[in-house]
PDB file of C-alpha atoms in Angstrom:
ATOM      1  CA  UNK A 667      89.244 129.601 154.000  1.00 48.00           C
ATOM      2  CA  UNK A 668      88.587 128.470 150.125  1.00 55.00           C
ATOM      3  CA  UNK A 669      91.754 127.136 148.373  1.00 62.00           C
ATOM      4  CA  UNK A 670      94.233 129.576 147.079  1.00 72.00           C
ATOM      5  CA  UNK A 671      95.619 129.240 143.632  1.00 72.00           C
ATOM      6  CA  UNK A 672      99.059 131.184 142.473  1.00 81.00           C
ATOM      7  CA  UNK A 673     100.272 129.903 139.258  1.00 87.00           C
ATOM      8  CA  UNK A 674     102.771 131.362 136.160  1.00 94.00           C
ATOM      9  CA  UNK A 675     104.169 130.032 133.030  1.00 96.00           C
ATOM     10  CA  UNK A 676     106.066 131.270 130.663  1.00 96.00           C
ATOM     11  CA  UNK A 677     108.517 130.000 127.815  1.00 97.00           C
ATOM     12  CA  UNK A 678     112.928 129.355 128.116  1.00 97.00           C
ATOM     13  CA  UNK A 679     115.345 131.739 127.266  1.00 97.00           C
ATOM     14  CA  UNK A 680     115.341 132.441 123.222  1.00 96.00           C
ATOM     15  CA  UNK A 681     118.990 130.393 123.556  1.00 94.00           C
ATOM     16  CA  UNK A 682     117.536 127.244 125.119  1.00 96.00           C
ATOM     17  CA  UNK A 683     114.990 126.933 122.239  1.00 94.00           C
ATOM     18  CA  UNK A 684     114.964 123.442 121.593  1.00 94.00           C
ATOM     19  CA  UNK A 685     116.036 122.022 124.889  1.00 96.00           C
ATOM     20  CA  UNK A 686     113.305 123.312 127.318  1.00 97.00           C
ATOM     21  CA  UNK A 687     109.312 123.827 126.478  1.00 97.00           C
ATOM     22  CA  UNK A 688     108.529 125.786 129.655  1.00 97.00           C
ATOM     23  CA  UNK A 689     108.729 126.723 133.058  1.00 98.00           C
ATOM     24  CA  UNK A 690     105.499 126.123 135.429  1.00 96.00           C
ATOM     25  CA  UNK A 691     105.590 127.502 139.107  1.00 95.00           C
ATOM     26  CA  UNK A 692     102.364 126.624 140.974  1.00 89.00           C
ATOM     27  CA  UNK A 693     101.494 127.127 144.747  1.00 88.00           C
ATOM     28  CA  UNK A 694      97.969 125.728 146.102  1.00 80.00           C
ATOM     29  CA  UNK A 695      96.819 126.329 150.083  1.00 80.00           C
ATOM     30  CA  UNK A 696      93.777 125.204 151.821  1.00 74.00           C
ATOM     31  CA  UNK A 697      93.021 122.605 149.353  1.00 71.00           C
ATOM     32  CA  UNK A 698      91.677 119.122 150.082  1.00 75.00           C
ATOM     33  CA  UNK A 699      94.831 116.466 150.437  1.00 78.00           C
ATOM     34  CA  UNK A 700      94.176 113.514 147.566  1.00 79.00           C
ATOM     35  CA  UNK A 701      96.076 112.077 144.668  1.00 83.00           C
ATOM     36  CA  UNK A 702      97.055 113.962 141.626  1.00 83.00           C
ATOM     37  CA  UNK A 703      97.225 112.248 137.864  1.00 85.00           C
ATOM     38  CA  UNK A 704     100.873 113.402 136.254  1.00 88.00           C
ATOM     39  CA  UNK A 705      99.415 112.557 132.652  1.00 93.00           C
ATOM     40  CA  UNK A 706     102.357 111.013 129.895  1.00 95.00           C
ATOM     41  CA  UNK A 707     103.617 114.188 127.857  1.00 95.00           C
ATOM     42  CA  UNK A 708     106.359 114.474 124.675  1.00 97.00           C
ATOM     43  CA  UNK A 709     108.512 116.045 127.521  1.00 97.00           C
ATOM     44  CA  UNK A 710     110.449 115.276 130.783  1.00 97.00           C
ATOM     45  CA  UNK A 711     109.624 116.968 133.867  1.00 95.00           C
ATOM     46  CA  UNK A 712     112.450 118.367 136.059  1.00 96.00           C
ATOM     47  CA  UNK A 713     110.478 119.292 139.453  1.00 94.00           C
ATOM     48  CA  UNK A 714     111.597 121.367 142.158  1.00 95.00           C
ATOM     49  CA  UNK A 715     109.328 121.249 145.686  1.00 93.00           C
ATOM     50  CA  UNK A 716     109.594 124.463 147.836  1.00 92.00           C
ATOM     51  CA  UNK A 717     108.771 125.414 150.719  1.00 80.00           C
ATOM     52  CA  UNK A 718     108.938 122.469 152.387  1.00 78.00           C
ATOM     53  CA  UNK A 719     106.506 120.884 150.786  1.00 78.00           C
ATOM     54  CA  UNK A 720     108.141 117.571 148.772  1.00 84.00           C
ATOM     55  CA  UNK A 721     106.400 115.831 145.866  1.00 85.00           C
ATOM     56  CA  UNK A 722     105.183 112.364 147.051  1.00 86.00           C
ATOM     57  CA  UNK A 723     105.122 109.642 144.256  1.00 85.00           C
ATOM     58  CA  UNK A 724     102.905 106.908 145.119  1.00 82.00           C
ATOM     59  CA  UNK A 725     103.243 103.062 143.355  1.00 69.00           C
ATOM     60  CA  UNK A 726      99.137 102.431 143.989  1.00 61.00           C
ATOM     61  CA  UNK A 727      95.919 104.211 145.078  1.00 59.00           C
ATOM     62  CA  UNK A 728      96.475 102.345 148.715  1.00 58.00           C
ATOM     63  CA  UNK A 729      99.265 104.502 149.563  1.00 57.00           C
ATOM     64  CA  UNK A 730     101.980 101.818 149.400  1.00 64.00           C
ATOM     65  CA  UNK A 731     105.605 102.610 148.219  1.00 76.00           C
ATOM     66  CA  UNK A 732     105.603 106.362 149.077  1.00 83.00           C
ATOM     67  CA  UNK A 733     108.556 107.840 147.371  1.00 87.00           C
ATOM     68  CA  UNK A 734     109.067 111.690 148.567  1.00 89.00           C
ATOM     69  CA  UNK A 735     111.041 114.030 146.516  1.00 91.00           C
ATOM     70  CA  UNK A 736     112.726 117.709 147.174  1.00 91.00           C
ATOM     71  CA  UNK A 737     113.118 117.536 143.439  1.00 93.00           C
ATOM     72  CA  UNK A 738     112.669 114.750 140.958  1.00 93.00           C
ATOM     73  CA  UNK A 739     113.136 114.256 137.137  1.00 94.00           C
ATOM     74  CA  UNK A 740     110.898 111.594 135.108  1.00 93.00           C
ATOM     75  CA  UNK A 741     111.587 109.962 132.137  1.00 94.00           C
ATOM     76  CA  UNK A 742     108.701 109.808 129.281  1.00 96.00           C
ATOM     77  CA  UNK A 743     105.908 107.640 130.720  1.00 95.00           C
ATOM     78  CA  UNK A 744     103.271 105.336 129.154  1.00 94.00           C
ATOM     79  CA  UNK A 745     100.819 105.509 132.368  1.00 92.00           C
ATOM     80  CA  UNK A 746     100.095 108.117 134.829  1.00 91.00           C
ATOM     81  CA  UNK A 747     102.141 109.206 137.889  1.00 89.00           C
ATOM     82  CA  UNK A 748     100.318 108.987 141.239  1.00 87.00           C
ATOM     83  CA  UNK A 749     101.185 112.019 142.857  1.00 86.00           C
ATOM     84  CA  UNK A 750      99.905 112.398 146.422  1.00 84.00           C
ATOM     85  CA  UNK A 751      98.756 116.016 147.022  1.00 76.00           C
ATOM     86  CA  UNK A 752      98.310 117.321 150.302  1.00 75.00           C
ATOM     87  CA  UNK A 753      96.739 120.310 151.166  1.00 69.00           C
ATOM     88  CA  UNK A 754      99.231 122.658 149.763  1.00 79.00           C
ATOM     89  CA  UNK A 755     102.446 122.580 147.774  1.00 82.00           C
ATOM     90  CA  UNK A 756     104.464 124.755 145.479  1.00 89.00           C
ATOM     91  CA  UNK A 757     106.758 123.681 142.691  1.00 91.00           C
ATOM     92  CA  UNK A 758     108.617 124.761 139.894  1.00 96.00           C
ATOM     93  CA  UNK A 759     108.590 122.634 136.859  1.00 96.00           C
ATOM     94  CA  UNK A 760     110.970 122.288 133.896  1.00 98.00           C
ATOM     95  CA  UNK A 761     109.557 120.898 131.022  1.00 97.00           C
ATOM     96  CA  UNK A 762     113.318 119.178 129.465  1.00 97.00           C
ATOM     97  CA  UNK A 763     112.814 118.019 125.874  1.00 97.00           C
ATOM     98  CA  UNK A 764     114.962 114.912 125.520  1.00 96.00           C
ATOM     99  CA  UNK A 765     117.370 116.692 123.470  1.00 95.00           C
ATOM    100  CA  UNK A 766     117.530 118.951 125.931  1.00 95.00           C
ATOM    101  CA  UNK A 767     118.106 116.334 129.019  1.00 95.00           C
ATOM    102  CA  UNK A 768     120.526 115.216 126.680  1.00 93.00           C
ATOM    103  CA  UNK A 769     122.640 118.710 125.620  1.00 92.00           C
ATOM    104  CA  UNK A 770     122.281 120.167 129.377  1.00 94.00           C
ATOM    105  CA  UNK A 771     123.006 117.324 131.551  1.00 93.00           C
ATOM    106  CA  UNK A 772     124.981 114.794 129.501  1.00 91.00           C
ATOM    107  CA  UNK A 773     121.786 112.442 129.975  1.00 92.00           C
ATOM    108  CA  UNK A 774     120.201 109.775 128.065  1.00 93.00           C
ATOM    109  CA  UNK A 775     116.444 110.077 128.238  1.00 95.00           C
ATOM    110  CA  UNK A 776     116.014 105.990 127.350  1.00 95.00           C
ATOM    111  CA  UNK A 777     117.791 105.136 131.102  1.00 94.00           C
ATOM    112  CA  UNK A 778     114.946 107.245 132.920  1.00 92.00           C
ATOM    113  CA  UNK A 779     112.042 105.506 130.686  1.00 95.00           C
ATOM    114  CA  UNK A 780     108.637 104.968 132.819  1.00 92.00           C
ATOM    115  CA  UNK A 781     110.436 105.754 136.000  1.00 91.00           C
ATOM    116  CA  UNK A 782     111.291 109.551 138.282  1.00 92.00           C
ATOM    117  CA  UNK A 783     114.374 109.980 139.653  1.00 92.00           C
ATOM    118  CA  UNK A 784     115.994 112.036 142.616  1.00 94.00           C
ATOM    119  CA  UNK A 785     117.326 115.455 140.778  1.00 94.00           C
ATOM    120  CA  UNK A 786     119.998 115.717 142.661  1.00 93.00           C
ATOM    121  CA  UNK A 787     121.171 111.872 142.032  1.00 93.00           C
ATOM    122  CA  UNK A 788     120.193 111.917 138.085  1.00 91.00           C
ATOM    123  CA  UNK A 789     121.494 114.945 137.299  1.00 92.00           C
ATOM    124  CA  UNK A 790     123.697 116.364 139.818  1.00 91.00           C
ATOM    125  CA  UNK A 791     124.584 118.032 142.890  1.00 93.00           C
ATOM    126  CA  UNK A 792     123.801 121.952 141.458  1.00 94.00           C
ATOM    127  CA  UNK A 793     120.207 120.902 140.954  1.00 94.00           C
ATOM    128  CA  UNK A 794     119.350 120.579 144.219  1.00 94.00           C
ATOM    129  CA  UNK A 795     121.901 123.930 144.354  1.00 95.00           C
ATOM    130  CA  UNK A 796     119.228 125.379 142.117  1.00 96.00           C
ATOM    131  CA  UNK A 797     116.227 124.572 143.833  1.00 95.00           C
ATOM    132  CA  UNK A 798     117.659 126.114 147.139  1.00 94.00           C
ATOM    133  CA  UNK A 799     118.490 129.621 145.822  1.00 94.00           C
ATOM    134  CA  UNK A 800     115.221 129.597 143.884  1.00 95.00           C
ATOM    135  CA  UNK A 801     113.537 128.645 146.923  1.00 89.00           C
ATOM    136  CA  UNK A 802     114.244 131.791 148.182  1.00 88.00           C
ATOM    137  CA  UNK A 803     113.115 133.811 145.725  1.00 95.00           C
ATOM    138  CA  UNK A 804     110.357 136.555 145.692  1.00 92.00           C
ATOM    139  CA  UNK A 805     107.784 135.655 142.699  1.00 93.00           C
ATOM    140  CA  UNK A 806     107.987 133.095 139.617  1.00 96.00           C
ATOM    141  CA  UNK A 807     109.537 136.222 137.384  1.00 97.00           C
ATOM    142  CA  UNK A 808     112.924 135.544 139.652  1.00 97.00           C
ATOM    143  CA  UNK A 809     112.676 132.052 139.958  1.00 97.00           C
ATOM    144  CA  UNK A 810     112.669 131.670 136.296  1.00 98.00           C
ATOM    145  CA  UNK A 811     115.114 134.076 135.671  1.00 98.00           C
ATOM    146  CA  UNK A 812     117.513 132.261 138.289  1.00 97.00           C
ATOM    147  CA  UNK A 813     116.524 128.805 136.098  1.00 98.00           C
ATOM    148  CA  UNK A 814     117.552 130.340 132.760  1.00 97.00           C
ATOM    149  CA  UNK A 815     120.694 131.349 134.242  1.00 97.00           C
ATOM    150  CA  UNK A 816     121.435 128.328 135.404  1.00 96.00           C
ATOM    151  CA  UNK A 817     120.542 126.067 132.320  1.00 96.00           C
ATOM    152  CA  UNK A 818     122.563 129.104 130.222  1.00 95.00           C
ATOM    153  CA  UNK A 819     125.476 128.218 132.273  1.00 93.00           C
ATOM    154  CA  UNK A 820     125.148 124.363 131.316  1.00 92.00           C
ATOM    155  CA  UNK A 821     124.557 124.831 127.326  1.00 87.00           C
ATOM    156  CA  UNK A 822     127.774 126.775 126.978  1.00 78.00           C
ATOM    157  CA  UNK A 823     129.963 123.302 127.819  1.00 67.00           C
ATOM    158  CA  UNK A 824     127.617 121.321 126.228  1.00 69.00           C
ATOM    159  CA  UNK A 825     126.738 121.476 121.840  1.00 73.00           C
ATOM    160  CA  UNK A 826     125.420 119.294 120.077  1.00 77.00           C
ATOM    161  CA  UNK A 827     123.858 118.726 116.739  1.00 83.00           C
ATOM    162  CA  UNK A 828     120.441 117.369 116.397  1.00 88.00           C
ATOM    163  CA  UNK A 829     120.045 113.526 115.918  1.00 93.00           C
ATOM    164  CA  UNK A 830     117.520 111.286 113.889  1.00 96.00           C
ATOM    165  CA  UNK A 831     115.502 110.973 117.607  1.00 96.00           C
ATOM    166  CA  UNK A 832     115.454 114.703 118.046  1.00 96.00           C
ATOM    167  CA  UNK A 833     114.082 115.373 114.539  1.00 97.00           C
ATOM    168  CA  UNK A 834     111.671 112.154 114.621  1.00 98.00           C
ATOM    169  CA  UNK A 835     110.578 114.046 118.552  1.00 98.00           C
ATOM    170  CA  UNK A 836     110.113 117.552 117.041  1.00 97.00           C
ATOM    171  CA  UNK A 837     108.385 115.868 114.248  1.00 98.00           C
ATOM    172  CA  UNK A 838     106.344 114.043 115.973  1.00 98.00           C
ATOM    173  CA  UNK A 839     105.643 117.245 118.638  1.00 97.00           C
ATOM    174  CA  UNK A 840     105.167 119.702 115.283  1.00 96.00           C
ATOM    175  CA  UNK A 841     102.474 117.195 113.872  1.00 96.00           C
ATOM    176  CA  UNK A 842     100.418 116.225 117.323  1.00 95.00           C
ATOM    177  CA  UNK A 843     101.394 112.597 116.405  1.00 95.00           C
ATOM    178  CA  UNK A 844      98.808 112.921 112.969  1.00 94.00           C
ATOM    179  CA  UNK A 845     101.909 110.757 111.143  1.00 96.00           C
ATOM    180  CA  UNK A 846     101.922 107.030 110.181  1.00 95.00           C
ATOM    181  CA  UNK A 847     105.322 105.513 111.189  1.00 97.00           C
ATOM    182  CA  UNK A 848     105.767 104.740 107.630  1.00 97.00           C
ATOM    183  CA  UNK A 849     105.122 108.548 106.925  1.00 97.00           C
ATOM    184  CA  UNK A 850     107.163 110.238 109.712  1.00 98.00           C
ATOM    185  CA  UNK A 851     110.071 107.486 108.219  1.00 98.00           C
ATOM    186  CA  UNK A 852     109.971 108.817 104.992  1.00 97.00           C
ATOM    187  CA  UNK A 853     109.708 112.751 106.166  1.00 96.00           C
ATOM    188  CA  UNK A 854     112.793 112.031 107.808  1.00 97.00           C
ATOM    189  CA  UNK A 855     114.634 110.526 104.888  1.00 97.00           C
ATOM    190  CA  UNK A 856     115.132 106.867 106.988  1.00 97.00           C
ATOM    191  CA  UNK A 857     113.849 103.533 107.178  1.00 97.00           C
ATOM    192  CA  UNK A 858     110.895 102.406 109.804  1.00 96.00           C
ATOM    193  CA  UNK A 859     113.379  99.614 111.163  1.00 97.00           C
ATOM    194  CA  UNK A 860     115.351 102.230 111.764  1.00 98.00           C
ATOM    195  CA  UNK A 861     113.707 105.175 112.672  1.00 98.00           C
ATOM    196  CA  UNK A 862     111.956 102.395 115.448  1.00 97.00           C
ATOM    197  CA  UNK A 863     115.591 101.446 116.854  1.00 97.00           C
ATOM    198  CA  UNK A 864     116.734 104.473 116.845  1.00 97.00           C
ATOM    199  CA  UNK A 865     114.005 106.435 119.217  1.00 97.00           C
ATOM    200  CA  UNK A 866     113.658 103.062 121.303  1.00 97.00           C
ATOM    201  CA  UNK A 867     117.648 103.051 122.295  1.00 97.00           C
ATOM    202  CA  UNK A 868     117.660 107.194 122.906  1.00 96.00           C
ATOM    203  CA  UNK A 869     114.352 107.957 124.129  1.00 97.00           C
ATOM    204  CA  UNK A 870     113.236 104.355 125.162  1.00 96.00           C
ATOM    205  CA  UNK A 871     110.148 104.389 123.411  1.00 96.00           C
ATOM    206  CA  UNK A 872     108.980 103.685 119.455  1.00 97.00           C
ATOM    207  CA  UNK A 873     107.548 106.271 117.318  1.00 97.00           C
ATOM    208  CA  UNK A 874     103.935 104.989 117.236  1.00 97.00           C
ATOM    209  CA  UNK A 875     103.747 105.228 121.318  1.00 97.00           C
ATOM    210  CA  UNK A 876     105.166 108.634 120.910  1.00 97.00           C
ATOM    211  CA  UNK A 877     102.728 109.495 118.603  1.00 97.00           C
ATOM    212  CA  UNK A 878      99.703 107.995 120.840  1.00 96.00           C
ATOM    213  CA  UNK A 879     100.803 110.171 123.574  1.00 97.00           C
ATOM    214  CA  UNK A 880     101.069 113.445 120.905  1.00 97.00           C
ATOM    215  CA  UNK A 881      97.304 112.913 120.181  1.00 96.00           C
ATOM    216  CA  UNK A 882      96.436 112.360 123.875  1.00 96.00           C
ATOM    217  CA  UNK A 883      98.028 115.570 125.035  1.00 95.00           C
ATOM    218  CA  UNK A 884      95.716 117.369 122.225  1.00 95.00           C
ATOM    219  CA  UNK A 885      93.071 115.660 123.268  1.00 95.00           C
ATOM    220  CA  UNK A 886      93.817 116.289 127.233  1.00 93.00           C
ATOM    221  CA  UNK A 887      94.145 120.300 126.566  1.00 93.00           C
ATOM    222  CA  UNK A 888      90.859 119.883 125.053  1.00 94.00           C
ATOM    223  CA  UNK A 889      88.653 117.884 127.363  1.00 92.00           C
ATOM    224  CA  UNK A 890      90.459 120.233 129.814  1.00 91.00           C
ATOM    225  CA  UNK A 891      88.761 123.348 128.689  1.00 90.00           C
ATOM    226  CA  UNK A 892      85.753 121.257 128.304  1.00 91.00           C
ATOM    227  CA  UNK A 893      85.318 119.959 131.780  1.00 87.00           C
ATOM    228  CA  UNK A 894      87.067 123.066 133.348  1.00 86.00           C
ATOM    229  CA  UNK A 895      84.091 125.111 131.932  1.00 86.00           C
ATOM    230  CA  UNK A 896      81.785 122.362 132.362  1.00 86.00           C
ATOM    231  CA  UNK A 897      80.267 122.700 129.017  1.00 86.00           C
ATOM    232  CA  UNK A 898      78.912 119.630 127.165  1.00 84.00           C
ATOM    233  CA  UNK A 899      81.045 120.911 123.890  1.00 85.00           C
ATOM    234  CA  UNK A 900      82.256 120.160 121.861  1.00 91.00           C
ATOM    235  CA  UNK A 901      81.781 116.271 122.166  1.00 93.00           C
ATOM    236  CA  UNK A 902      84.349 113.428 122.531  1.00 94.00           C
ATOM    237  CA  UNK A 903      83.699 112.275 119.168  1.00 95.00           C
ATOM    238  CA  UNK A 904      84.344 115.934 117.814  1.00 95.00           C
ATOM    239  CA  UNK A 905      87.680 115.973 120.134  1.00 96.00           C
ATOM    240  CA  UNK A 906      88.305 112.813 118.651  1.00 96.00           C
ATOM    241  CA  UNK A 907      88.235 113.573 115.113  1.00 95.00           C
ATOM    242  CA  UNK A 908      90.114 117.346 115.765  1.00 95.00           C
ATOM    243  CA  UNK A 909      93.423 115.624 117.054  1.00 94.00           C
ATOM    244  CA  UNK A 910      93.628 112.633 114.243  1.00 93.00           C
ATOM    245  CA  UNK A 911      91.621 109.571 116.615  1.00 94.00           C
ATOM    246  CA  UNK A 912      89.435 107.260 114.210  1.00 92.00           C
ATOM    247  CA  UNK A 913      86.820 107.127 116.527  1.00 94.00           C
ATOM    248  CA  UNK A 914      85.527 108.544 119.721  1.00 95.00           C
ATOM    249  CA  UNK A 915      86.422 104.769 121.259  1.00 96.00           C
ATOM    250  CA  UNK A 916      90.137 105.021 120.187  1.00 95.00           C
ATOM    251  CA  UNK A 917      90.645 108.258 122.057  1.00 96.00           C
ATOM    252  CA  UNK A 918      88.813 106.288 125.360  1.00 96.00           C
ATOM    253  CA  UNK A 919      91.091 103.620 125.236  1.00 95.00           C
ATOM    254  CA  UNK A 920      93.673 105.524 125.421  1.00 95.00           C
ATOM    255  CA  UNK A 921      92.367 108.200 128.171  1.00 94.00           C
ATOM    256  CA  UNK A 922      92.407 105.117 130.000  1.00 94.00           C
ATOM    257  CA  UNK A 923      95.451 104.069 129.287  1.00 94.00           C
ATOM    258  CA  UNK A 924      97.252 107.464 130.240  1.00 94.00           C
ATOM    259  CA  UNK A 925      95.451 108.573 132.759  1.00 92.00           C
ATOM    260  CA  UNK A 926      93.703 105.170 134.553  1.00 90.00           C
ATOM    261  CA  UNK A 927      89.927 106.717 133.870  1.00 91.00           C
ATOM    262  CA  UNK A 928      87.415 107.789 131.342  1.00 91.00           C
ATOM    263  CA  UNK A 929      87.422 111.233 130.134  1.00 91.00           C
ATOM    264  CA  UNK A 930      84.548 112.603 131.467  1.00 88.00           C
ATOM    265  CA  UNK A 931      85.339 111.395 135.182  1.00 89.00           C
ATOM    266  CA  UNK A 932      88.839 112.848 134.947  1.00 88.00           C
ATOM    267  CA  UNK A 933      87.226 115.849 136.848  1.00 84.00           C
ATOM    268  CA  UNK A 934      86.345 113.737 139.600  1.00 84.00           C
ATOM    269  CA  UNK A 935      89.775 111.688 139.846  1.00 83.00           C
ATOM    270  CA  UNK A 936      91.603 114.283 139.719  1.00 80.00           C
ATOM    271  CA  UNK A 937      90.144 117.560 141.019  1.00 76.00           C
ATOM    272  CA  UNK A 938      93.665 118.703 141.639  1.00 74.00           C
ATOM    273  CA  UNK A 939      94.387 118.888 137.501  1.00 75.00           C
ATOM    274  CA  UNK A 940      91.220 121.805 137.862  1.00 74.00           C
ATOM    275  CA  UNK A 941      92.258 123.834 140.518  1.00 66.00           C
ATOM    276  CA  UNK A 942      93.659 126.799 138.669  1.00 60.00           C
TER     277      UNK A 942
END
């Protein structure tokens, strides 16, 4: 039987504008178990396993450490997640902005920096709440509708008005990371010393990393539809210059910094990231 594919996005409630980016569901069957790349993004995953099937973090390629996970959140990350994929799985992810981990679960997005987290420990007993009634669910239309609800529920006790790191993050997000530090600074009416304390104690991370990982997640989206299509355009170098890289071998060095690999063997590392 070939592998089977169901997958949905779609975008928050208008209300939670802001706070969340999106909501993924995905279920694979049939495919071939191996290790999945969870690439660094502007945002902070909240993931819910169904089904039965948990998500299994891994510290190395050998298998070592194996960390499974009914539902996890991560913090912003500098390197890829190894996720160990077996032959099927379904999950639900939340894509948190870090004002939003902030405004919806009283949390501080520096404390999670580089590492994931049990839900249900991070954030809360009515996560793991969550992902049992939305396990139950029929389609990703309910199970998103249950997750609005829920995060709904959560914004009315908490308000909050939008800090130096949230603007410098939207900023950042708005722009793809094409700002100097000393530009993004002066957009936001601060100082570099302090715009780089500032994001480092809330978010855990300075503005130029943020930025590096802005123009990578261009740059992914495109190589994406690239090697999804298997099409030899348009070229690194053209990718390169599109999403604000000097050069074809600044946007390498950091593929391999995010992701562990080259661009154009992503496919091949990661066949999971192509199965849609």
């Amino acid at each position: 039987m070939p592998p089977r594919s169901d997958s949905a996005q779609r975008g928050p409630h208008p209300a939670l504008k802001g706070l969340v980016e999106s909501y993924t569901g995905t279920s694979l069957t049939g495919c071939t178990p191996g290790i999945h790349l969870g690439t660094p993004s502007l945002t902070l995953p909240l993931i819910m396993s169904l089904r039965d099937h948990p998500v299994v973090q891994l510290q190395s390629r050998t298998g070592a450490d194996r960390v499974a996970y009914q539902g996890l959140v991560a913090g912003l990350q500098l390197a890829p997640v190894l996720i160990d994929h077996a032959s099927s799985a379904m999950t639900l992810t939340v894509e948190l902005t870090p004002r939003g981990l902030t405004e919806l679960f009283g949390a501080r997005p520096s404390d999670w920096f580089g590492v994931s987290v049990h839900a249900a420990d991070a954030l809360g007993r009515s996560v793991e709440e969550l992902r049992q009634r939305v396990e139950f669910l029929d389609g990703w239309p309910a199970r998103f509708a249950a997750v609005d609800a829920y995060l709904l529920a959560l914004r009315r006790d908490r308000r909050s008005a939008p800090t130096l790191a949230d603007r410098a993050w939207r900023t950042i997000r708005a722009t793809g990371g094409g700002l100097t530090v000393e530009q993004l600074a002066g957009q936001l009416g601060t100082s570099r010393r302090t715009l780089q304390s500032c994001l480092v104690s809330q978010l855990g991370v300075g503005p130029k990393a943020l930025s590096r990982v802005a123009r990578f997640g261009r740059a992914r989206e495109l190589v994406h539809a690239r090697l999804q299509h298997r099409a030899p355009e348009p070229t690194l170098a053209a990718i390169a210059a599109r999403v604000g890289y000097a050069d074809e071998a600044h946007l390498i060095r950091d593929w391999r910094l995010f992701t562990g690999c080259t661009p154009i063997r992503w496919r091949d590392v990661d066949a999971f990231a192509f199965s849609d």
